[in-house]
Amino acid sequence: MIRRYDFGIPFPTEAVVLDLTPNPEPLPHFTKKGTKLNFFLKLERDTVVYGLGESNRGLNKRGYLYESFCSDTSTHTPDIFSMYGAHNFLLISGKNTFGVFIDCPEKITFDIGYSDYDDLKISGESTDYTIYIIEEDNLRSIIRSFRTLIGESYIPPKWGFGYQQSRWGYSKESEFYDIADQYQNLDIPLESIYMDIDYMEAYKDFTVDPSRFPNFKTMVSDLRSRGIRLVPIIDAGVKIEEGYSVYEEGVEHGYFCEDETGKPFVAAVWPGRVHFPDFINPAARKWFGEKYKILTDCGIDGFWNDMNEPAIFYSEEGLEETFSYLDSIRDTNIGIKESFGMREAIENLSNNPKDYDRFYHNHNGERIVHRKLHNLYGYMMTRAASEGLHSIQEDKRFLLFSRASYIGMHRYGGIWTGDNSSWWEHLLLNIKMMPSLNMCGFLYSGADLGGFGCDTTYDLMIRWLQFGLFTPLMRNHSAISTREQELYQFSSTGYFSKLLKFRYRLLPYLYSEFIKAVKCHEMFFLPLSFEYEHDSLSRSVEDQLLIGESLMSAPVYTQNAAGRYVYLPESMLMVKFDSRLERTCEILEKGHHFIDLSLEEFVLFIKRNKFLMLAPEANNTDSLDCTSFEIIGYSDKTDVLSYDFYDDDGISSKVDLSSMLQVQISKKDSVWKLSNQIPQIKITKIDIMEASVY
Amino acid sequence: MIRRYDFGIPFPTEAVVLDLTPNPEPLPHFTKKGTKLNFFLKLERDTVVYGLGESNRGLNKRGYLYESFCSDTSTHTPDIFSMYGAHNFLLISGKNTFGVFIDCPEKITFDIGYSDYDDLKISGESTDYTIYIIEEDNLRSIIRSFRTLIGESYIPPKWGFGYQQSRWGYSKESEFYDIADQYQNLDIPLESIYMDIDYMEAYKDFTVDPSRFPNFKTMVSDLRSRGIRLVPIIDAGVKIEEGYSVYEEGVEHGYFCEDETGKPFVAAVWPGRVHFPDFINPAARKWFGEKYKILTDCGIDGFWNDMNEPAIFYSEEGLEETFSYLDSIRDTNIGIKESFGMREAIENLSNNPKDYDRFYHNHNGERIVHRKLHNLYGYMMTRAASEGLHSIQEDKRFLLFSRASYIGMHRYGGIWTGDNSSWWEHLLLNIKMMPSLNMCGFLYSGADLGGFGCDTTYDLMIRWLQFGLFTPLMRNHSAISTREQELYQFSSTGYFSKLLKFRYRLLPYLYSEFIKAVKCHEMFFLPLSFEYEHDSLSRSVEDQLLIGESLMSAPVYTQNAAGRYVYLPESMLMVKFDSRLERTCEILEKGHHFIDLSLEEFVLFIKRNKFLMLAPEANNTDSLDCTSFEIIGYSDKTDVLSYDFYDDDGISSKVDLSSMLQVQISKKDSVWKLSNQIPQIKITKIDIMEASVY
């Protein structure tokens, strides 16, 4: 049951797709104080609080404070309150279990046992918002119900599940060819190469620098013929430059956010001074979205939208304040106060909340200050792109994901989890964040594998890829000036080749489970506690994830570990892969286990009476054969195991579960065999392990 | 066996106390390249590299890069290369097992499987250094041998083992009284309160601000009479101010470091412009050390030396460069390059390596650029303090510890581990760092409990104290502007009271083991792999520590954990304490265990045929009764358990193991009894658990 409660005059965020009638009764569960957003709930000692999508810390959000305020956070230390997304959904699992979604585009603070370990406080300045309370029989059905409310998640093309290579700094044609050559010469799979900001001419959106990319269209098609796609970045800010058509059209039609005086607001990002398109304005959205055609006409069919919190390096006003402070101290005996003051003055230049009070959106002729709609900006930029791409070619799926987001945007694109670092801690954060994102509708997602900031190491790269094997977006991305981490940069590359080929072996299963999760409003990554809700130990397991209906992943995420502990809420089949990706299988009983896993070893688990379909190895989706499978499974008491397998051409926008195939493996005369006729599928090997105790 | 190898003309760092003859043969184990410090060693895949004292990451240093370069690192993220100490000792445990100590006061880089996972590279610019190679039968004896080489570690007074409260920001008399009141009113133990920089007049060393502390001497004795000591900070930089005697004397006698032209070098720290005492010069050391008398005359008997890397906020030259860069860009279209440039210009102001080339030390009349002696600065400041305090009262132990350090300084004082953050990750770092510090002679040490930077939480404070129970220095310290974390700041304080009273119950054991470790050159915190060297699983356990001869600690260090896994290399007695500090005991077998531990529960383990002596509860060392004990132990097959118990008056500088008492518990007629007559000790209860299988 979903109940809607309106407060004030909520802004139409279009986060939800169901038009529910507001409930006139007081909001249940919470105590409300004052007129502003201010809700209180007492937590029992063992209450677990899930949710908040892209946010810091654990799967259980208990014990810290989180701010929903889309932020360009360049360093994801454990103390940060905000990240790029604003996903105001909580799932409270205690004596009372329910979901709560606060549809409000302004900043909201979630104090979840931070000020007081036993108190939950939700607060903000807004007086206009909608709250949805979702109550169902169990955790999974609450999520299903919530996801029905917010509508079906974005589906990428199948090639979006391939292995992708990125780095901030690729800046000329020859580099892209070189990356393709290096991967292909070493027989390491590669699906796409990303174009970060340096492909543009002076960081101008929808331009390609002609001196560094003299034959862009040819390059796109050359690489495409080798199975590799290019994915350019699009930034939110439009450079102020006479003669640059995007700038001039935006000014002419009033498509940019305005300052207090009605002039286009000036902020600065990569190119220096820019204007921000007013994505709240549908006309501006349409205009900007159609610009993507400039690149799709060159053969591009995937994009990533960046800096759309929006990130601001400085505003004119901020710059003036900073320099004026520096002038005031430069000739003094700069001591403790001024030393910190200088540092703060520079730090406060960028992403300063004061700047979000300095520009305005046009909503049907009404002027609304940005701060009040802040969390919608990246969402509406990506919606612009999605609708633009749909208008360019409506029967085709484009790859599209964003940095900033809000619930609702999940219908238009995925997200990557932003500028993490090459820290083992961020591999663990990646693991913990995935199910939280899924709860909020963000299914197409992944972290920068190997880490974006700081210098990665060989062992971290390996362990991160061993988890990245399972994330829908599997992209290796790093920052300029950090250690290069394309897989051919390491002295030993053979293992990477084998590991990525295994990604393609898994891909049909991952794709099938992904599409089913989208269509059935299920999670792709599921915490143990959602499946084994009455197993109390499962509630504190945050480093093992169920993936679709058959798998559990238990990655190693600590440096120099000789293995890891795994908790099994029920008996499962352990499948351990060695450095040659050869496997050994063992049935493990319910309970605690320590699994030896040297650096080049990883493990996955198959649930009882489930199986996994593995395709033949491949180096990209072009050459992936999704019709021929090897089967690994675990049977307990059942003689027939079945799996609903979804597949399609991977590119057309029509995605329909009615074409799903049921694969049935049954045991006859002590041998497991394919029991039904599936003309499209060939099973090359069946390896079902049986529990010895019946 | 210790062998010494000299290269060039090594500076007499006085890191070691044994005068060995240099070995003329080539250095074993390593391949040397070129004339500079540059050594290479191939690592086997399972080689573990221990050491490096105060440094980032794990107990096993494999897989990352570390720089020995005393650094004021304000944020201990997992990517930083340097911390405050320079502890150039490695213990390589592989096919060849040996210790190596590089006695060189310049920067050294340890690439331990970072550039290539299988390579160890040690490099630096120096051509003048000594290398010691230590080979013995096992890991512990290598450490004993190394510690014999570098001499006996500093011993604090017994009160240094009490619970200590600190915070940057305490700035007036009433605050100190208030802290004492709050703790004592809530019956929470308290041994001392720290005075951070704000007690001084304008941040001038050896001053106490008379307006904020009008009756300093009275305050010291008032609090002392309540069992509480005050511990003021001393900074390295001396404020440039006419009429300030420390400044004037230093200038007059030439005790400050000089710039290229021979004038006292100007840098800036808290007070703005300062000069740095030239601690390399014995006369300057003597002069500075005797200044501590100004405070000991007020009743102070403990100090912490800070900012002695030395930290530099800026130099005149750096400030000029920064402002000149800012001037050059302020009227341009500041874009990507300049935005990062501004940030860098400000960041590079502080602790800029270039500044360490801008001043000089006087070593017996020879002028040596600071960079070449950098890592000795904090060491020699603390040596100055130690020798000064000894000259003030030679029969007394003073509390003394430092931020920056070098091996050799361990004979003069302890260290705290600097500006950590209120991150769960830093609780784990604290656990992993303790044994590494012990290897290098730093036995009196601890981290800022609850975390220095960022905002702590109730649960983190509890878990950190549960580990802090065992660290010799047990101090809660936090930064200005962060959440207040004195234990009375939390809504529920009863547990803290019980927990800290338990610290005093443990204190006689901790003190006894600490003194024995100092005198016998043993480690106080021991990794499992050092005790169970042939148990291969022990080699990767980094989150359990042996403490002295009887105990093992296995703290919980993750938020919202319901417990933790523990690996036992042999059967041990698990002693679990509940929220009332009541215990339950259980013998656990060798192997892996999951232990349920809710927030207010912790566990310790007693080794086989060992016991723990617990004193009665106390609120400070003044009221601690070290003659009356309860005994908890675990007997396997033995009928007599014995323990060598050391105790003394806790304050006199003579510390002698010959006064040790052997406590023998023997089993007669099925009852465990004290078997020997120890007139000084009363045993109130004996609780020995026996393994059921004999």
Coordinates of C-alpha atoms in Angstrom, one line a residue, chain A residues 170-603:
Chain A
Y170 CA 42.7 11.1 -23.7
S171 CA 43.0 14.1 -26.1
K172 CA 43.9 13.0 -29.6
E173 CA 43.0 10.5 -32.3
S174 CA 46.2 8.5 -32.1
E175 CA 45.6 7.8 -28.4
F176 CA 42.2 6.2 -29.1
Y177 CA 43.7 4.0 -31.8
D178 CA 46.6 3.1 -29.5
I179 CA 44.3 2.0 -26.7
A180 CA 42.3 -0.2 -29.1
D181 CA 45.6 -1.7 -30.5
Q182 CA 47.0 -2.4 -27.0
Y183 CA 43.9 -4.2 -25.9
Q184 CA 43.4 -6.1 -29.0
N185 CA 47.1 -7.1 -29.4
L186 CA 47.0 -8.4 -25.8
D187 CA 43.7 -10.2 -26.5
I188 CA 42.0 -8.3 -23.7
P189 CA 38.3 -7.7 -24.3
L190 CA 37.2 -4.1 -25.0
E191 CA 33.8 -2.7 -25.8
S192 CA 34.2 1.0 -25.7
I193 CA 36.6 3.9 -25.1
Y194 CA 35.4 7.0 -23.3
M195 CA 36.1 10.6 -24.5
D196 CA 36.5 12.8 -21.5
I197 CA 36.6 16.6 -21.6
D198 CA 39.7 16.8 -23.8
Y199 CA 38.0 15.8 -27.0
M200 CA 36.2 19.1 -27.2
E201 CA 37.4 22.3 -28.6
A202 CA 38.0 24.6 -25.6
Y203 CA 35.6 22.4 -23.5
K204 CA 32.6 23.5 -25.7
D205 CA 29.7 21.1 -25.6
F206 CA 28.9 19.4 -28.9
T207 CA 32.2 20.3 -30.5
V208 CA 35.1 18.0 -31.4
D209 CA 38.5 19.6 -31.7
P210 CA 39.3 19.5 -35.4
S211 CA 43.1 19.8 -34.9
R212 CA 43.3 16.8 -32.5
F213 CA 40.5 14.8 -34.3
P214 CA 40.8 15.7 -37.9
N215 CA 38.9 12.6 -39.1
F216 CA 36.5 12.1 -36.2
K217 CA 33.7 10.4 -38.2
T218 CA 36.2 8.0 -39.8
M219 CA 37.8 7.3 -36.4
V220 CA 34.3 6.5 -35.0
S221 CA 33.5 4.1 -37.8
D222 CA 37.1 2.5 -37.9
L223 CA 36.9 1.7 -34.3
R224 CA 33.3 0.6 -34.6
S225 CA 34.3 -1.9 -37.2
R226 CA 36.8 -3.3 -34.7
G227 CA 34.0 -3.8 -32.2
I228 CA 34.7 -0.7 -30.2
R229 CA 32.5 2.3 -29.5
L230 CA 33.3 5.8 -28.4
V231 CA 31.4 7.5 -25.6
P232 CA 31.8 11.2 -25.4
I233 CA 31.1 13.3 -22.3
I234 CA 28.7 16.2 -22.2
D235 CA 29.0 18.9 -19.6
A236 CA 26.3 21.1 -18.1
G237 CA 27.9 24.5 -18.6
V238 CA 27.9 26.2 -22.1
K239 CA 31.0 28.3 -22.8
I240 CA 30.5 32.0 -23.2
E241 CA 32.1 32.7 -26.6
E242 CA 31.0 34.8 -29.4
G243 CA 30.4 32.8 -32.6
Y244 CA 29.8 29.5 -30.7
S245 CA 26.4 28.5 -31.9
V246 CA 25.2 26.7 -28.7
Y247 CA 26.0 29.8 -26.7
E248 CA 24.5 32.2 -29.1
E249 CA 21.2 30.2 -29.6
G250 CA 20.9 29.8 -25.8
V251 CA 21.2 33.6 -25.3
E252 CA 18.9 34.4 -28.2
H253 CA 16.1 32.2 -27.0
G254 CA 16.5 32.8 -23.3
Y255 CA 17.4 29.1 -22.6
F256 CA 20.0 29.9 -19.9
C257 CA 19.4 30.3 -16.1
E258 CA 19.3 34.0 -15.2
D259 CA 20.7 36.0 -12.5
E260 CA 18.7 38.4 -10.3
T261 CA 18.8 41.1 -12.9
G262 CA 17.5 38.8 -15.7
K263 CA 20.8 38.4 -17.5
P264 CA 22.2 34.9 -18.2
F265 CA 23.9 33.9 -15.0
V266 CA 27.7 33.6 -15.2
A267 CA 29.5 30.7 -13.5
A268 CA 32.8 29.0 -14.4
V269 CA 33.7 25.4 -15.1
W270 CA 36.3 23.8 -17.4
P271 CA 36.2 26.5 -20.1
G272 CA 36.1 29.3 -17.6
R273 CA 33.0 31.4 -17.8
V274 CA 29.8 29.6 -18.8
H275 CA 26.0 29.8 -18.7
F276 CA 23.9 27.0 -17.4
P277 CA 21.0 25.8 -19.7
D278 CA 17.8 26.0 -17.8
F279 CA 16.8 22.3 -17.9
I280 CA 13.7 23.1 -15.9
N281 CA 12.3 24.9 -18.9
P282 CA 10.9 22.3 -21.4
A283 CA 11.8 24.4 -24.4
A284 CA 15.5 24.6 -23.2
R285 CA 15.4 20.9 -22.6
K286 CA 14.2 20.2 -26.1
W287 CA 16.8 22.5 -27.6
F288 CA 19.7 21.0 -25.6
G289 CA 18.5 17.4 -26.2
E290 CA 18.5 17.8 -29.9
K291 CA 22.1 19.0 -29.9
Y292 CA 23.2 15.4 -29.3
K293 CA 22.4 14.8 -32.9
I294 CA 25.6 16.6 -33.8
L295 CA 27.4 13.6 -32.3
T296 CA 25.0 10.8 -33.2
D297 CA 25.4 12.0 -36.8
C298 CA 29.1 11.1 -36.4
G299 CA 28.2 7.5 -35.4
I300 CA 28.1 8.0 -31.7
D301 CA 25.5 6.1 -29.7
G302 CA 26.4 6.6 -26.1
F303 CA 27.0 9.6 -23.8
W304 CA 27.8 10.5 -20.2
N305 CA 26.5 13.7 -18.7
D306 CA 28.8 15.3 -16.3
M307 CA 29.2 18.3 -13.9
N308 CA 25.4 18.6 -13.7
E309 CA 24.9 19.1 -10.0
P310 CA 25.8 21.7 -11.4
A311 CA 29.4 21.9 -10.4
I312 CA 30.7 25.5 -10.2
F313 CA 34.4 26.4 -10.0
Y314 CA 33.4 30.0 -9.1
S315 CA 30.9 32.7 -9.6
E316 CA 31.9 36.3 -10.4
E317 CA 30.6 37.2 -6.9
G318 CA 32.6 34.4 -5.2
L319 CA 35.8 35.3 -7.1
E320 CA 35.5 38.9 -6.0
E321 CA 35.0 38.0 -2.4
T322 CA 38.0 35.6 -2.4
F323 CA 40.4 38.1 -4.0
S324 CA 39.1 40.8 -1.7
Y325 CA 39.8 38.6 1.4
L326 CA 43.3 37.8 0.0
D327 CA 44.0 41.5 -0.5
S328 CA 43.0 42.2 3.1
I329 CA 45.6 39.8 4.6
R330 CA 48.5 39.8 2.2
D331 CA 50.5 42.3 4.0
T332 CA 49.8 41.2 7.6
N333 CA 51.6 38.7 9.9
I334 CA 49.5 35.8 8.5
G335 CA 48.9 33.4 11.4
I336 CA 46.5 30.7 12.4
K337 CA 43.3 32.6 11.4
E338 CA 44.5 33.9 8.1
S339 CA 46.2 30.7 7.1
F340 CA 43.0 28.8 7.5
G341 CA 41.1 31.7 6.0
M342 CA 43.1 31.6 2.8
R343 CA 42.6 28.0 2.4
E344 CA 38.9 28.3 3.0
A345 CA 38.6 31.3 0.7
I346 CA 39.9 29.2 -2.1
E347 CA 37.9 26.1 -1.2
N348 CA 34.7 28.1 -0.9
L349 CA 35.1 29.3 -4.4
S350 CA 33.9 26.1 -5.8
N351 CA 30.5 24.5 -5.3
N352 CA 29.6 27.2 -2.8
P353 CA 25.9 26.9 -1.7
K354 CA 25.7 30.7 -1.8
D355 CA 26.0 30.5 -5.6
Y356 CA 22.9 28.4 -5.8
D357 CA 21.0 31.3 -4.5
R358 CA 22.3 33.5 -7.3
F359 CA 20.5 32.1 -10.3
Y360 CA 16.9 31.3 -11.3
H361 CA 14.9 28.9 -13.4
N362 CA 11.9 29.6 -15.6
H363 CA 9.1 27.3 -14.7
N364 CA 6.1 28.1 -16.9
G365 CA 7.0 31.8 -16.6
E366 CA 7.5 31.6 -12.9
R367 CA 11.0 32.5 -11.7
I368 CA 12.3 30.0 -9.1
V369 CA 15.6 30.4 -7.4
H370 CA 17.9 27.5 -8.2
R371 CA 18.4 26.4 -4.6
K372 CA 14.8 25.3 -4.4
L373 CA 15.1 23.0 -7.4
H374 CA 18.8 22.2 -7.0
N375 CA 18.4 18.4 -6.9
L376 CA 16.5 18.3 -10.2
Y377 CA 19.2 19.8 -12.4
G378 CA 21.2 16.7 -13.4
Y379 CA 17.9 14.8 -13.7
M380 CA 16.5 17.3 -16.1
M381 CA 19.7 17.5 -18.1
T382 CA 19.7 13.7 -18.6
R383 CA 16.0 13.8 -19.3
A384 CA 16.8 16.4 -22.0
A385 CA 19.4 14.1 -23.5
S386 CA 17.1 11.0 -23.3
E387 CA 14.2 12.8 -24.9
G388 CA 16.5 14.3 -27.5
L389 CA 18.0 10.9 -28.4
H390 CA 14.6 9.4 -28.6
S391 CA 13.6 12.1 -31.0
I392 CA 16.7 11.4 -33.1
Q393 CA 16.0 7.7 -33.3
E394 CA 13.1 6.3 -31.3
D395 CA 13.6 2.6 -32.1
K396 CA 17.1 2.6 -30.7
R397 CA 18.5 2.3 -27.2
F398 CA 21.3 4.7 -26.5
L399 CA 23.9 4.4 -23.7
L400 CA 23.3 7.3 -21.4
F401 CA 24.3 7.9 -17.8
S402 CA 24.8 10.9 -15.6
R403 CA 26.7 12.0 -12.6
A404 CA 24.1 14.0 -10.7
S405 CA 20.6 12.5 -10.3
Y406 CA 17.3 12.5 -8.5
I407 CA 14.8 9.7 -8.3
G408 CA 12.8 10.0 -11.5
M409 CA 16.0 10.3 -13.6
H410 CA 16.3 6.5 -13.3
R411 CA 13.8 6.3 -16.1
Y412 CA 16.0 8.3 -18.5
G413 CA 19.5 7.0 -17.8
G414 CA 21.9 5.3 -15.4
I415 CA 24.6 6.8 -13.2
W416 CA 28.2 6.2 -12.4
T417 CA 29.1 6.7 -8.9
G418 CA 31.5 9.6 -9.6
D419 CA 35.0 10.5 -8.5
N420 CA 36.0 7.7 -6.2
S421 CA 39.7 7.0 -5.4
S422 CA 42.1 4.1 -5.8
W423 CA 41.4 3.1 -2.3
W424 CA 40.5 -0.4 -1.1
E425 CA 37.8 1.3 1.0
H426 CA 36.2 2.5 -2.2
L427 CA 35.9 -1.0 -3.6
L428 CA 34.0 -1.8 -0.4
L429 CA 31.9 1.4 -0.8
N430 CA 31.1 0.3 -4.4
I431 CA 29.9 -3.1 -3.1
K432 CA 27.7 -1.5 -0.4
M433 CA 26.3 1.2 -2.6
M434 CA 25.0 -1.0 -5.4
P435 CA 21.9 -2.4 -3.7
S436 CA 21.0 1.0 -2.3
L437 CA 21.1 2.4 -5.8
N438 CA 18.9 -0.4 -7.0
M439 CA 16.3 0.3 -4.3
C440 CA 16.0 3.8 -5.8
G441 CA 15.5 2.6 -9.4
F442 CA 19.1 3.1 -10.5
L443 CA 19.9 -0.3 -12.0
Y444 CA 22.4 0.7 -14.7
S445 CA 25.3 1.7 -12.6
G446 CA 28.9 1.1 -11.5
A447 CA 31.9 2.7 -10.0
D448 CA 35.2 3.7 -11.6
L449 CA 37.0 0.4 -11.5
G450 CA 40.5 0.7 -10.1
G451 CA 39.6 4.0 -8.7
F452 CA 39.4 7.5 -10.3
G453 CA 41.6 9.7 -8.1
C454 CA 45.0 8.7 -6.7
D455 CA 47.3 5.9 -7.9
T456 CA 46.0 2.4 -8.3
T457 CA 48.0 -0.8 -7.8
Y458 CA 48.0 -4.1 -9.5
D459 CA 46.4 -6.0 -6.7
L460 CA 43.6 -3.4 -6.2
M461 CA 42.9 -3.4 -9.9
I462 CA 42.5 -7.2 -9.8
R463 CA 40.3 -7.3 -6.8
W464 CA 38.1 -4.5 -8.1
L465 CA 37.6 -6.2 -11.4
Q466 CA 36.7 -9.4 -9.7
F467 CA 33.7 -7.5 -8.2
G468 CA 33.3 -5.3 -11.4
L469 CA 32.6 -8.6 -13.2
F470 CA 29.1 -8.3 -11.8
T471 CA 28.2 -4.6 -12.1
P472 CA 26.1 -3.6 -15.1
L473 CA 28.4 -0.7 -15.9
M474 CA 31.9 -2.1 -16.0
R475 CA 34.2 0.8 -16.6
N476 CA 37.8 1.4 -15.8
H477 CA 38.2 5.2 -15.4
S478 CA 40.9 7.3 -13.9
A479 CA 41.9 10.9 -13.4
I480 CA 44.6 12.9 -15.2
S481 CA 48.0 12.8 -13.4
T482 CA 47.3 9.6 -11.6
R483 CA 49.0 6.3 -12.5
E484 CA 47.8 5.0 -15.8
Q485 CA 45.5 2.0 -15.3
E486 CA 44.4 0.7 -18.7
L487 CA 44.9 -3.0 -18.2
Y488 CA 47.9 -3.1 -20.5
Q489 CA 49.8 -0.7 -18.2
F490 CA 50.6 -3.5 -15.8
S491 CA 53.5 -5.8 -16.1
S492 CA 51.4 -8.9 -16.1
T493 CA 48.3 -8.8 -18.3
G494 CA 47.4 -12.4 -18.9
Y495 CA 45.0 -12.6 -16.0
F496 CA 43.1 -9.5 -17.0
S497 CA 42.5 -11.1 -20.4
K498 CA 41.0 -14.2 -18.8
L499 CA 39.0 -12.3 -16.3
L500 CA 37.4 -10.0 -18.8
K501 CA 36.6 -12.9 -21.1
F502 CA 34.8 -14.3 -18.2
R503 CA 32.7 -11.1 -17.9
Y504 CA 31.4 -12.0 -21.4
R505 CA 30.7 -15.5 -20.3
L506 CA 28.5 -14.1 -17.5
L507 CA 27.0 -11.4 -19.7
P508 CA 23.9 -13.2 -20.9
Y509 CA 22.9 -14.1 -17.4
L510 CA 23.6 -10.5 -16.1
Y511 CA 21.6 -9.0 -19.0
S512 CA 18.7 -11.4 -18.5
E513 CA 18.6 -10.7 -14.8
F514 CA 18.9 -6.9 -15.4
I515 CA 16.0 -6.7 -17.8
K516 CA 13.9 -8.9 -15.6
A517 CA 14.7 -6.7 -12.6
V518 CA 13.7 -3.6 -14.6
K519 CA 10.5 -5.1 -15.9
C520 CA 9.4 -6.6 -12.6
H521 CA 10.6 -3.7 -10.4
E522 CA 13.1 -6.0 -8.7
M523 CA 16.6 -5.3 -7.5
F524 CA 19.5 -6.6 -9.5
F525 CA 21.9 -6.5 -6.5
L526 CA 20.1 -7.7 -3.4
P527 CA 21.4 -7.7 0.2
L528 CA 21.1 -11.0 1.9
S529 CA 18.6 -9.6 4.4
F530 CA 16.1 -9.0 1.6
E531 CA 16.1 -12.6 0.6
Y532 CA 16.6 -14.2 4.0
E533 CA 14.5 -11.7 5.9
H534 CA 14.1 -13.9 9.0
D535 CA 17.8 -14.8 9.2
S536 CA 19.0 -12.3 11.8
L537 CA 22.7 -12.7 10.9
S538 CA 22.0 -11.7 7.4
R539 CA 21.0 -8.2 8.6
S540 CA 24.5 -7.2 9.2
V541 CA 26.2 -8.8 6.2
E542 CA 27.1 -5.9 3.9
D543 CA 29.9 -7.4 1.8
Q544 CA 28.1 -10.2 0.0
L545 CA 25.4 -9.5 -2.6
L546 CA 22.9 -11.6 -4.3
I547 CA 22.9 -11.0 -8.0
G548 CA 19.7 -11.9 -9.7
E549 CA 18.0 -15.1 -8.8
S550 CA 20.9 -17.6 -9.0
L551 CA 24.1 -15.9 -7.8
M552 CA 25.8 -14.5 -4.8
S553 CA 29.1 -12.5 -5.0
A554 CA 31.5 -12.4 -2.1
P555 CA 34.5 -10.3 -3.3
V556 CA 37.8 -9.8 -1.5
Y557 CA 38.2 -6.1 -0.8
T558 CA 41.2 -5.8 1.5
Q559 CA 44.8 -5.5 0.5
N560 CA 47.0 -8.6 1.2
A561 CA 44.1 -10.7 2.3
A562 CA 44.6 -14.4 2.0
G563 CA 40.9 -14.9 1.6
R564 CA 37.7 -13.8 3.3
Y565 CA 34.9 -14.9 5.6
V566 CA 31.6 -15.7 4.0
Y567 CA 28.2 -16.2 5.7
L568 CA 25.8 -18.5 4.1
P569 CA 22.1 -18.2 5.2
E570 CA 21.5 -21.5 3.5
S571 CA 23.6 -24.1 1.8
M572 CA 25.1 -22.9 -1.5
L573 CA 27.4 -24.1 -4.2
M574 CA 30.8 -22.4 -4.0
V575 CA 32.4 -22.0 -7.4
K576 CA 36.0 -20.9 -7.1
F577 CA 38.0 -19.7 -10.0
D578 CA 41.8 -19.9 -10.1
S579 CA 44.3 -17.7 -12.0
R580 CA 43.5 -19.5 -15.2
L581 CA 39.8 -19.1 -14.6
E582 CA 39.4 -22.8 -14.1
R583 CA 36.8 -23.7 -11.5
T584 CA 36.4 -26.0 -8.6
C585 CA 33.0 -26.5 -7.1
E586 CA 32.0 -27.4 -3.5
I587 CA 28.8 -27.4 -1.7
L588 CA 29.0 -25.4 1.5
E589 CA 26.6 -25.7 4.4
K590 CA 24.7 -22.8 6.0
G591 CA 26.9 -20.9 8.3
H592 CA 30.3 -19.2 8.5
H593 CA 33.2 -20.1 6.3
F594 CA 36.7 -18.8 5.7
I595 CA 37.5 -19.1 2.0
D596 CA 41.2 -19.0 0.9
L597 CA 41.5 -16.7 -2.1
S598 CA 44.9 -15.7 -3.3
L599 CA 45.2 -12.6 -5.4
E600 CA 44.2 -14.1 -8.7
E601 CA 41.4 -16.2 -7.2
F602 CA 37.8 -15.3 -6.7
V603 CA 34.6 -17.0 -5.8

